[in-house]
PDB file of C-alpha atoms in Angstrom:
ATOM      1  CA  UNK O   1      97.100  98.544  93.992  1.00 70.00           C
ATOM      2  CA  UNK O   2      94.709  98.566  91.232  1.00 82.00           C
ATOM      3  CA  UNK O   3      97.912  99.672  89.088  1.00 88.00           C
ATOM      4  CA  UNK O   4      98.747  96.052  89.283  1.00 89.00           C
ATOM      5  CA  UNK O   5      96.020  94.115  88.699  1.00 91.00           C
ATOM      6  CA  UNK O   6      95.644  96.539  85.699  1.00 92.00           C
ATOM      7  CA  UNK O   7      99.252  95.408  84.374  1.00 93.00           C
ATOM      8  CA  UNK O   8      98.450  91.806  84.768  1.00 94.00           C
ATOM      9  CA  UNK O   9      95.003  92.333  82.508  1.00 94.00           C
ATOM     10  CA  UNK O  10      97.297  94.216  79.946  1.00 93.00           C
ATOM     11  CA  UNK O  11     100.026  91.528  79.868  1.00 94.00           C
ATOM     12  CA  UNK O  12      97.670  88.388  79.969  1.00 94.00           C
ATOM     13  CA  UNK O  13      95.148  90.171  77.012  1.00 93.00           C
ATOM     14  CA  UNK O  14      98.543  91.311  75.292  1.00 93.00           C
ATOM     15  CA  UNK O  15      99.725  87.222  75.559  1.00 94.00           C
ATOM     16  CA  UNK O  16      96.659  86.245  73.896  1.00 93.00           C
ATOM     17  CA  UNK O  17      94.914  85.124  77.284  1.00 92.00           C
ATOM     18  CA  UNK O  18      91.100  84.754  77.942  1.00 90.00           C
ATOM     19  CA  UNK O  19      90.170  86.469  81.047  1.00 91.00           C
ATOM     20  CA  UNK O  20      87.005  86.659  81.936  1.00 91.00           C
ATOM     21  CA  UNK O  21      86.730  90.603  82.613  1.00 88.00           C
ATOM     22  CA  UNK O  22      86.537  93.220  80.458  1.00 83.00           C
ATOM     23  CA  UNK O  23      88.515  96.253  82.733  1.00 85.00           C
ATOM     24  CA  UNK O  24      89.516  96.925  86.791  1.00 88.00           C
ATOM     25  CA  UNK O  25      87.836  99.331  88.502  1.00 88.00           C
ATOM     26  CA  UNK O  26      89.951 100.777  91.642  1.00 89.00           C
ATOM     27  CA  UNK O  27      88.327 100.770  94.854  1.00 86.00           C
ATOM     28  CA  UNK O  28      89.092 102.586  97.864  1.00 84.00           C
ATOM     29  CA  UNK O  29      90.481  99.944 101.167  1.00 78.00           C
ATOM     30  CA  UNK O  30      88.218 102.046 103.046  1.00 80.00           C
ATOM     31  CA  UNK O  31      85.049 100.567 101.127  1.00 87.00           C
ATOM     32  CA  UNK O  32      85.812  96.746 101.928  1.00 84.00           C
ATOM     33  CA  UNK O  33      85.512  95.506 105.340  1.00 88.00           C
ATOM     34  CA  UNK O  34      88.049  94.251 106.554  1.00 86.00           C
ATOM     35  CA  UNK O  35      89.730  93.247 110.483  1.00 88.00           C
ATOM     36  CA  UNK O  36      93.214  94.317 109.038  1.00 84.00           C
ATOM     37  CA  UNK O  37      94.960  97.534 109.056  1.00 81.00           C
ATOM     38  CA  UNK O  38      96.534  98.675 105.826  1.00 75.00           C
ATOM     39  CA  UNK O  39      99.238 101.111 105.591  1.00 77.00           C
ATOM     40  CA  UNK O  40      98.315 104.045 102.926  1.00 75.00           C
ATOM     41  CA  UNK O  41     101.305 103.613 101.167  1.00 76.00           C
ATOM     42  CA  UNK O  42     104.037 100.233 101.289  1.00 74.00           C
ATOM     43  CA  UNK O  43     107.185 100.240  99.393  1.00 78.00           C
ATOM     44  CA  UNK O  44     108.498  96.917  98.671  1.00 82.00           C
ATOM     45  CA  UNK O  45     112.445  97.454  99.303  1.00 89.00           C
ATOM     46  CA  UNK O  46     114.623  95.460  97.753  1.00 92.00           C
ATOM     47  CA  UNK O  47     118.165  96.419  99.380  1.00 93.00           C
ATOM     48  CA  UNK O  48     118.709  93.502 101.257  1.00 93.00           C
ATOM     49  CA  UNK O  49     118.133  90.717  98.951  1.00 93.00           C
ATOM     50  CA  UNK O  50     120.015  93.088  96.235  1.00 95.00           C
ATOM     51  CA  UNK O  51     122.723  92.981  98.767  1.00 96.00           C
ATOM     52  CA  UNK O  52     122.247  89.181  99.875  1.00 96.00           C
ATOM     53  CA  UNK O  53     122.334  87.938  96.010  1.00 95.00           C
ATOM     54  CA  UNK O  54     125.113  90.522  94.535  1.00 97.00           C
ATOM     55  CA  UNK O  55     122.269  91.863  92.210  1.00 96.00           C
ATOM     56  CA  UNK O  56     119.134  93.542  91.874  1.00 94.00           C
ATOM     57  CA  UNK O  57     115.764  91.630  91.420  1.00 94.00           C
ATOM     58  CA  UNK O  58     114.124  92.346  88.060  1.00 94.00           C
ATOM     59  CA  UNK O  59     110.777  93.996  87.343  1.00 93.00           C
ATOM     60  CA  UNK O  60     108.184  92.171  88.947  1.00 93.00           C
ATOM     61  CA  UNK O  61     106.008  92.572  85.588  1.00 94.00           C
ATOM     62  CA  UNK O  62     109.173  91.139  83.577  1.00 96.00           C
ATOM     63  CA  UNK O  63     109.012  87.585  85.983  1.00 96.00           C
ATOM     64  CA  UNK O  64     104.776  87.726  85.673  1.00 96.00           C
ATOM     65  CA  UNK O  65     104.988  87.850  81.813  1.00 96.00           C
ATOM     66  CA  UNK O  66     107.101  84.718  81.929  1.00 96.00           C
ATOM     67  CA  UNK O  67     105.195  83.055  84.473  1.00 96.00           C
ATOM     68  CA  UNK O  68     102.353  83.529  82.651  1.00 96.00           C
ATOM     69  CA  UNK O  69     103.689  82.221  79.425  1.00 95.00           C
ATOM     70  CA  UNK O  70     104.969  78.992  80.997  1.00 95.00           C
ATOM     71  CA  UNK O  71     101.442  78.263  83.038  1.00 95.00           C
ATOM     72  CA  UNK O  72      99.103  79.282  79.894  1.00 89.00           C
ATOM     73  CA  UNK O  73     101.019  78.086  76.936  1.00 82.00           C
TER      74      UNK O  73
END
């Protein structure tokens, strides 16, 4: 999980973006408290919307690099 907040650092500094920290540091679920169970590894699958809309969704870090151009420019 910390994979992805490190892509959204790298595309928001690449875009030109102030954020306010410097780097992610992973930490293990098992070192936050917390009520909810996680699972130790969930796959998003996207079959059935691929199926549902005749095509495949595209890269999640494709649609946040345009998101964040539209909000921040």
């Amino acid at each position: 999980r910390s994979s992805i907040a490190q892509e959204v650092l790298r595309v928001l500094k690449g875009l030109g973006i102030e954020v306010r920290c410097a780097q992610i540091e992973p930490v293990l679920s098992a070192a936050v408290p917390s009520r909810v169970v996680r699972p130790h590894y969930a796959l998003l699958d996207t079959h059935k919307i691929s199926q549902l809309l005749g095509k495949t969704p595209r890269p999640w870090q494709e649609a946040f690099t345009e998101y964040a151009l539209d909000v921040f420019s």
